[in-house]
């Protein structure tokens, strides 16, 4: 890299001591420091360092992702909220020929695989939930689903976000997409939350739909996961349906 070397150190409190030690090893080198807690006057300098750092051929995608996250955190500490979101949007921008790229394909450079980093997407969607609006946040969640990197917790978070913004039916559709994507045992967590939320929302007003959901949930449910779903189903019938059905369940 034309004489440039990037040394990553993950503790800010002794970063200057490490820089001094490196300078002792190579006294002829000029050493610049960049991190997420730099003073206002050093902000532009730090941005230039981060711009260079994200081009470094790291060995692991997670190491590169950590640099992008640190950059966004620096912007947040200086109240540059739009800047932090722009940094994260850049971090997950796909390469030109993204089709077929696998996150775990170590024959490809980390920069090529970075757009499938769940760590970056999770940070990005957290920022959008806190600083963006409903539509911008939905776009990030939907992109995660499109890239097939969303896990069960992401599905639950997405539905909870929609519910918090009173998009109840959309939230339930997200749960339904989740149980289609994942099988047991992972699907259990989604079904458990989904059914609880559905009953809390509708009670007995959509009893047939609730029954259908329980039957779907139990259809391929391993025995060791059935008990809480059965108890919830029985309680639904006891409170809103038929005593005979509750006893049968």
mmCIF file of C-alpha atoms in Angstrom:
data_model
loop_
_atom_site.group_PDB
_atom_site.id
_atom_site.type_symbol
_atom_site.label_atom_id
_atom_site.label_comp_id
_atom_site.label_asym_id
_atom_site.label_seq_id
_atom_site.Cartn_x
_atom_site.Cartn_y
_atom_site.Cartn_z
ATOM 1 C CA UNK A 1 0.000 0.000 0.000
ATOM 2 C CA UNK A 2 2.798 2.450 -0.943
ATOM 3 C CA UNK A 3 4.315 2.233 2.513
ATOM 4 C CA UNK A 4 1.026 2.579 4.453
ATOM 5 C CA UNK A 5 0.332 0.176 7.307
ATOM 6 C CA UNK A 6 -2.872 0.167 9.396
ATOM 7 C CA UNK A 7 -2.582 -1.084 12.956
ATOM 8 C CA UNK A 8 -5.888 -1.807 14.715
ATOM 9 C CA UNK A 9 -6.051 -1.414 18.504
ATOM 10 C CA UNK A 10 -9.381 -1.802 20.309
ATOM 11 C CA UNK A 11 -8.872 0.162 23.546
ATOM 12 C CA UNK A 12 -9.003 3.953 23.312
ATOM 13 C CA UNK A 13 -7.683 4.595 26.824
ATOM 14 C CA UNK A 14 -4.147 3.381 25.942
ATOM 15 C CA UNK A 15 -4.124 3.982 22.200
ATOM 16 C CA UNK A 16 -1.521 6.755 22.504
ATOM 17 C CA UNK A 17 0.784 4.469 24.505
ATOM 18 C CA UNK A 18 0.513 1.857 21.765
ATOM 19 C CA UNK A 19 1.277 4.511 19.141
ATOM 20 C CA UNK A 20 4.366 5.548 21.134
ATOM 21 C CA UNK A 21 5.519 1.932 21.346
ATOM 22 C CA UNK A 22 5.110 1.529 17.589
ATOM 23 C CA UNK A 23 7.030 4.744 17.045
ATOM 24 C CA UNK A 24 9.867 3.288 19.103
ATOM 25 C CA UNK A 25 9.965 0.244 16.856
ATOM 26 C CA UNK A 26 9.895 2.267 13.619
ATOM 27 C CA UNK A 27 11.097 5.795 14.544
ATOM 28 C CA UNK A 28 11.248 6.828 10.887
ATOM 29 C CA UNK A 29 7.469 6.292 10.460
ATOM 30 C CA UNK A 30 4.796 8.992 10.786
ATOM 31 C CA UNK A 31 1.911 7.701 12.893
ATOM 32 C CA UNK A 32 -1.642 9.070 12.775
ATOM 33 C CA UNK A 33 -4.358 8.078 15.266
ATOM 34 C CA UNK A 34 -8.090 7.852 14.629
ATOM 35 C CA UNK A 35 -10.867 6.712 16.974
ATOM 36 C CA UNK A 36 -14.490 7.411 17.863
ATOM 37 C CA UNK A 37 -13.948 9.796 20.760
ATOM 38 C CA UNK A 38 -11.769 12.427 19.136
ATOM 39 C CA UNK A 39 -12.205 16.119 19.915
ATOM 40 C CA UNK A 40 -14.213 18.351 17.578
ATOM 41 C CA UNK A 41 -11.106 19.928 16.095
ATOM 42 C CA UNK A 42 -9.756 16.529 15.122
ATOM 43 C CA UNK A 43 -13.024 15.329 13.565
ATOM 44 C CA UNK A 44 -12.133 15.941 9.926
ATOM 45 C CA UNK A 45 -8.750 14.337 10.442
ATOM 46 C CA UNK A 46 -10.449 11.328 12.011
ATOM 47 C CA UNK A 47 -12.838 11.051 9.067
ATOM 48 C CA UNK A 48 -9.904 10.988 6.656
ATOM 49 C CA UNK A 49 -8.310 8.216 8.678
ATOM 50 C CA UNK A 50 -11.546 6.203 8.699
ATOM 51 C CA UNK A 51 -11.880 6.705 4.925
ATOM 52 C CA UNK A 52 -8.486 5.059 4.513
ATOM 53 C CA UNK A 53 -9.074 2.419 7.180
ATOM 54 C CA UNK A 54 -12.186 0.975 5.495
ATOM 55 C CA UNK A 55 -10.114 0.199 2.397
ATOM 56 C CA UNK A 56 -7.618 -1.913 4.347
ATOM 57 C CA UNK A 57 -7.614 -5.630 3.365
ATOM 58 C CA UNK A 58 -8.613 -6.981 6.769
ATOM 59 C CA UNK A 59 -8.514 -10.724 7.305
ATOM 60 C CA UNK A 60 -12.033 -10.931 8.752
ATOM 61 C CA UNK A 61 -15.272 -9.205 7.798
ATOM 62 C CA UNK A 62 -16.001 -8.547 11.480
ATOM 63 C CA UNK A 63 -12.802 -6.520 11.827
ATOM 64 C CA UNK A 64 -13.790 -4.308 8.911
ATOM 65 C CA UNK A 65 -17.355 -4.012 10.262
ATOM 66 C CA UNK A 66 -15.940 -2.851 13.602
ATOM 67 C CA UNK A 67 -14.172 0.043 11.866
ATOM 68 C CA UNK A 68 -17.411 1.156 10.164
ATOM 69 C CA UNK A 69 -19.300 0.941 13.473
ATOM 70 C CA UNK A 70 -16.618 2.962 15.248
ATOM 71 C CA UNK A 71 -16.859 5.616 12.536
ATOM 72 C CA UNK A 72 -20.647 5.860 12.935
ATOM 73 C CA UNK A 73 -20.290 6.004 16.722
ATOM 74 C CA UNK A 74 -17.860 8.885 16.360
ATOM 75 C CA UNK A 75 -20.437 10.788 14.311
ATOM 76 C CA UNK A 76 -23.086 10.078 16.952
ATOM 77 C CA UNK A 77 -20.863 11.380 19.741
ATOM 78 C CA UNK A 78 -20.565 14.645 17.837
ATOM 79 C CA UNK A 79 -24.355 14.786 17.315
ATOM 80 C CA UNK A 80 -23.982 14.283 13.573
ATOM 81 C CA UNK A 81 -26.933 11.901 13.397
ATOM 82 C CA UNK A 82 -27.527 12.154 9.648
ATOM 83 C CA UNK A 83 -23.820 11.566 9.113
ATOM 84 C CA UNK A 84 -23.921 8.402 11.233
ATOM 85 C CA UNK A 85 -26.809 7.031 9.175
ATOM 86 C CA UNK A 86 -24.972 7.896 5.931
ATOM 87 C CA UNK A 87 -21.891 6.052 7.181
ATOM 88 C CA UNK A 88 -23.924 2.948 7.933
ATOM 89 C CA UNK A 89 -25.740 3.145 4.597
ATOM 90 C CA UNK A 90 -22.346 3.254 2.870
ATOM 91 C CA UNK A 91 -21.074 0.322 4.915
ATOM 92 C CA UNK A 92 -23.793 -2.046 3.647
ATOM 93 C CA UNK A 93 -23.903 -0.831 0.047
ATOM 94 C CA UNK A 94 -23.580 -3.947 -2.149
ATOM 95 C CA UNK A 95 -20.785 -4.293 -4.728
ATOM 96 C CA UNK A 96 -21.645 -4.017 -8.412
ATOM 97 C CA UNK A 97 -21.912 -7.761 -8.967
ATOM 98 C CA UNK A 98 -23.454 -8.869 -5.671
ATOM 99 C CA UNK A 99 -25.364 -11.867 -6.995
ATOM 100 C CA UNK A 100 -24.159 -15.159 -5.573
ATOM 101 C CA UNK A 101 -21.777 -13.649 -3.025
ATOM 102 C CA UNK A 102 -21.666 -15.691 0.172
ATOM 103 C CA UNK A 103 -20.736 -14.069 3.476
ATOM 104 C CA UNK A 104 -18.546 -16.993 4.558
ATOM 105 C CA UNK A 105 -16.655 -17.285 1.236
ATOM 106 C CA UNK A 106 -13.154 -16.472 2.449
ATOM 107 C CA UNK A 107 -11.775 -16.492 -1.080
ATOM 108 C CA UNK A 108 -13.410 -13.057 -1.438
ATOM 109 C CA UNK A 109 -12.148 -9.861 0.161
ATOM 110 C CA UNK A 110 -13.958 -8.680 3.317
ATOM 111 C CA UNK A 111 -15.019 -5.495 1.487
ATOM 112 C CA UNK A 112 -16.845 -7.651 -1.069
ATOM 113 C CA UNK A 113 -18.741 -9.600 1.607
ATOM 114 C CA UNK A 114 -19.343 -6.707 4.000
ATOM 115 C CA UNK A 115 -22.848 -5.924 2.705
ATOM 116 C CA UNK A 116 -24.056 -9.185 4.260
ATOM 117 C CA UNK A 117 -22.721 -8.413 7.728
ATOM 118 C CA UNK A 118 -25.543 -8.876 10.252
ATOM 119 C CA UNK A 119 -23.554 -6.804 12.730
ATOM 120 C CA UNK A 120 -23.623 -3.777 10.409
ATOM 121 C CA UNK A 121 -27.269 -4.205 9.441
ATOM 122 C CA UNK A 122 -28.298 -4.555 13.089
ATOM 123 C CA UNK A 123 -26.494 -1.339 13.995
ATOM 124 C CA UNK A 124 -27.936 0.397 10.949
ATOM 125 C CA UNK A 125 -31.524 -0.588 11.732
ATOM 126 C CA UNK A 126 -31.061 0.475 15.376
ATOM 127 C CA UNK A 127 -30.017 3.914 14.140
ATOM 128 C CA UNK A 128 -33.002 4.130 11.817
ATOM 129 C CA UNK A 129 -35.398 3.127 14.597
ATOM 130 C CA UNK A 130 -33.940 5.808 16.858
ATOM 131 C CA UNK A 131 -33.272 8.599 14.370
ATOM 132 C CA UNK A 132 -35.155 7.855 11.154
ATOM 133 C CA UNK A 133 -38.847 7.453 10.407
ATOM 134 C CA UNK A 134 -41.118 4.444 10.007
ATOM 135 C CA UNK A 135 -40.652 4.133 6.252
ATOM 136 C CA UNK A 136 -36.855 4.409 6.323
ATOM 137 C CA UNK A 137 -36.700 1.803 9.083
ATOM 138 C CA UNK A 138 -39.009 -0.554 7.179
ATOM 139 C CA UNK A 139 -36.765 -0.248 4.123
ATOM 140 C CA UNK A 140 -33.742 -1.383 6.136
ATOM 141 C CA UNK A 141 -35.604 -4.347 7.621
ATOM 142 C CA UNK A 142 -36.920 -5.341 4.208
ATOM 143 C CA UNK A 143 -33.422 -5.185 2.736
ATOM 144 C CA UNK A 144 -32.198 -7.542 5.445
ATOM 145 C CA UNK A 145 -34.966 -9.960 4.472
ATOM 146 C CA UNK A 146 -34.136 -9.590 0.795
ATOM 147 C CA UNK A 147 -30.487 -10.450 1.499
ATOM 148 C CA UNK A 148 -31.610 -13.444 3.587
ATOM 149 C CA UNK A 149 -29.503 -12.456 6.572
ATOM 150 C CA UNK A 150 -32.328 -11.801 9.049
ATOM 151 C CA UNK A 151 -32.467 -14.186 12.004
ATOM 152 C CA UNK A 152 -35.456 -14.945 14.231
ATOM 153 C CA UNK A 153 -34.652 -12.091 16.610
ATOM 154 C CA UNK A 154 -34.585 -9.637 13.699
ATOM 155 C CA UNK A 155 -38.063 -10.818 12.669
ATOM 156 C CA UNK A 156 -39.360 -10.336 16.220
ATOM 157 C CA UNK A 157 -37.736 -6.880 16.430
ATOM 158 C CA UNK A 158 -39.253 -5.854 13.090
ATOM 159 C CA UNK A 159 -42.733 -6.913 14.161
ATOM 160 C CA UNK A 160 -42.324 -5.188 17.542
ATOM 161 C CA UNK A 161 -41.275 -1.976 15.791
ATOM 162 C CA UNK A 162 -44.358 -2.062 13.572
ATOM 163 C CA UNK A 163 -46.583 -2.807 16.545
ATOM 164 C CA UNK A 164 -45.084 0.097 18.508
ATOM 165 C CA UNK A 165 -46.043 2.352 15.598
ATOM 166 C CA UNK A 166 -49.564 0.851 15.465
ATOM 167 C CA UNK A 167 -49.064 -1.088 12.235
ATOM 168 C CA UNK A 168 -50.617 -4.155 13.837
ATOM 169 C CA UNK A 169 -51.618 -6.150 10.771
ATOM 170 C CA UNK A 170 -48.252 -5.494 9.136
ATOM 171 C CA UNK A 171 -46.585 -6.704 12.316
ATOM 172 C CA UNK A 172 -48.562 -9.951 12.195
ATOM 173 C CA UNK A 173 -47.586 -10.433 8.557
ATOM 174 C CA UNK A 174 -43.929 -10.157 9.579
ATOM 175 C CA UNK A 175 -44.447 -12.905 12.174
ATOM 176 C CA UNK A 176 -46.063 -15.031 9.471
ATOM 177 C CA UNK A 177 -43.104 -14.482 7.171
ATOM 178 C CA UNK A 178 -40.837 -15.451 10.037
ATOM 179 C CA UNK A 179 -42.515 -18.797 10.696
ATOM 180 C CA UNK A 180 -42.335 -19.555 6.976
ATOM 181 C CA UNK A 181 -38.611 -18.798 6.905
ATOM 182 C CA UNK A 182 -37.606 -20.757 9.997
ATOM 183 C CA UNK A 183 -38.355 -24.279 11.173
ATOM 184 C CA UNK A 184 -38.425 -25.593 14.729
ATOM 185 C CA UNK A 185 -36.784 -25.067 17.147
ATOM 186 C CA UNK A 186 -36.134 -21.508 15.904
ATOM 187 C CA UNK A 187 -39.743 -21.064 14.785
ATOM 188 C CA UNK A 188 -40.964 -21.700 18.336
ATOM 189 C CA UNK A 189 -39.805 -18.305 19.582
ATOM 190 C CA UNK A 190 -41.578 -16.534 16.716
ATOM 191 C CA UNK A 191 -44.806 -18.523 17.175
ATOM 192 C CA UNK A 192 -44.742 -17.941 20.926
ATOM 193 C CA UNK A 193 -44.453 -14.166 20.552
ATOM 194 C CA UNK A 194 -46.842 -14.012 17.579
ATOM 195 C CA UNK A 195 -49.652 -15.937 19.290
ATOM 196 C CA UNK A 196 -49.252 -13.962 22.523
ATOM 197 C CA UNK A 197 -49.450 -10.660 20.648
ATOM 198 C CA UNK A 198 -52.383 -11.791 18.525
ATOM 199 C CA UNK A 199 -54.468 -12.828 21.552
ATOM 200 C CA UNK A 200 -53.548 -9.664 23.420
ATOM 201 C CA UNK A 201 -54.658 -7.579 20.429
ATOM 202 C CA UNK A 202 -57.840 -9.378 19.410
ATOM 203 C CA UNK A 203 -58.886 -11.553 22.347
ATOM 204 C CA UNK A 204 -61.860 -13.583 21.142
ATOM 205 C CA UNK A 205 -62.931 -11.188 18.382
ATOM 206 C CA UNK A 206 -61.042 -13.209 15.747
ATOM 207 C CA UNK A 207 -61.417 -16.613 17.325
ATOM 208 C CA UNK A 208 -61.429 -18.703 14.139
ATOM 209 C CA UNK A 209 -58.307 -17.024 12.889
ATOM 210 C CA UNK A 210 -56.616 -17.559 16.253
ATOM 211 C CA UNK A 211 -57.591 -21.234 16.213
ATOM 212 C CA UNK A 212 -56.166 -21.625 12.734
ATOM 213 C CA UNK A 213 -52.884 -20.047 13.853
ATOM 214 C CA UNK A 214 -52.597 -22.390 16.827
ATOM 215 C CA UNK A 215 -53.266 -25.400 14.619
ATOM 216 C CA UNK A 216 -50.546 -24.246 12.210
ATOM 217 C CA UNK A 217 -48.100 -23.697 15.074
ATOM 218 C CA UNK A 218 -48.749 -27.143 16.542
ATOM 219 C CA UNK A 219 -48.788 -29.003 13.236
ATOM 220 C CA UNK A 220 -45.037 -29.616 13.062
ATOM 221 C CA UNK A 221 -44.117 -28.641 16.590
ATOM 222 C CA UNK A 222 -41.750 -31.089 18.350
ATOM 223 C CA UNK A 223 -43.213 -32.512 21.564
ATOM 224 C CA UNK A 224 -40.747 -30.685 23.793
ATOM 225 C CA UNK A 225 -42.018 -27.290 22.566
ATOM 226 C CA UNK A 226 -45.752 -28.029 22.624
ATOM 227 C CA UNK A 227 -46.610 -27.379 26.262
ATOM 228 C CA UNK A 228 -46.593 -23.533 26.334
ATOM 229 C CA UNK A 229 -48.471 -23.356 23.030
ATOM 230 C CA UNK A 230 -51.052 -25.897 24.226
ATOM 231 C CA UNK A 231 -51.582 -24.010 27.484
ATOM 232 C CA UNK A 232 -52.026 -20.746 25.597
ATOM 233 C CA UNK A 233 -54.448 -22.410 23.175
ATOM 234 C CA UNK A 234 -56.463 -23.949 26.020
ATOM 235 C CA UNK A 235 -56.651 -20.618 27.835
ATOM 236 C CA UNK A 236 -57.919 -18.935 24.648
ATOM 237 C CA UNK A 237 -60.760 -21.470 24.408
ATOM 238 C CA UNK A 238 -61.502 -21.267 28.113
ATOM 239 C CA UNK A 239 -61.827 -17.476 28.060
ATOM 240 C CA UNK A 240 -63.268 -16.850 24.588
ATOM 241 C CA UNK A 241 -64.350 -20.161 23.069
ATOM 242 C CA UNK A 242 -65.820 -23.452 24.193
ATOM 243 C CA UNK A 243 -65.144 -25.274 27.454
ATOM 244 C CA UNK A 244 -65.276 -28.628 25.620
ATOM 245 C CA UNK A 245 -62.564 -27.510 23.209
ATOM 246 C CA UNK A 246 -60.471 -26.248 26.100
ATOM 247 C CA UNK A 247 -60.736 -29.627 27.844
ATOM 248 C CA UNK A 248 -59.923 -31.478 24.627
ATOM 249 C CA UNK A 249 -56.800 -29.339 24.110
#
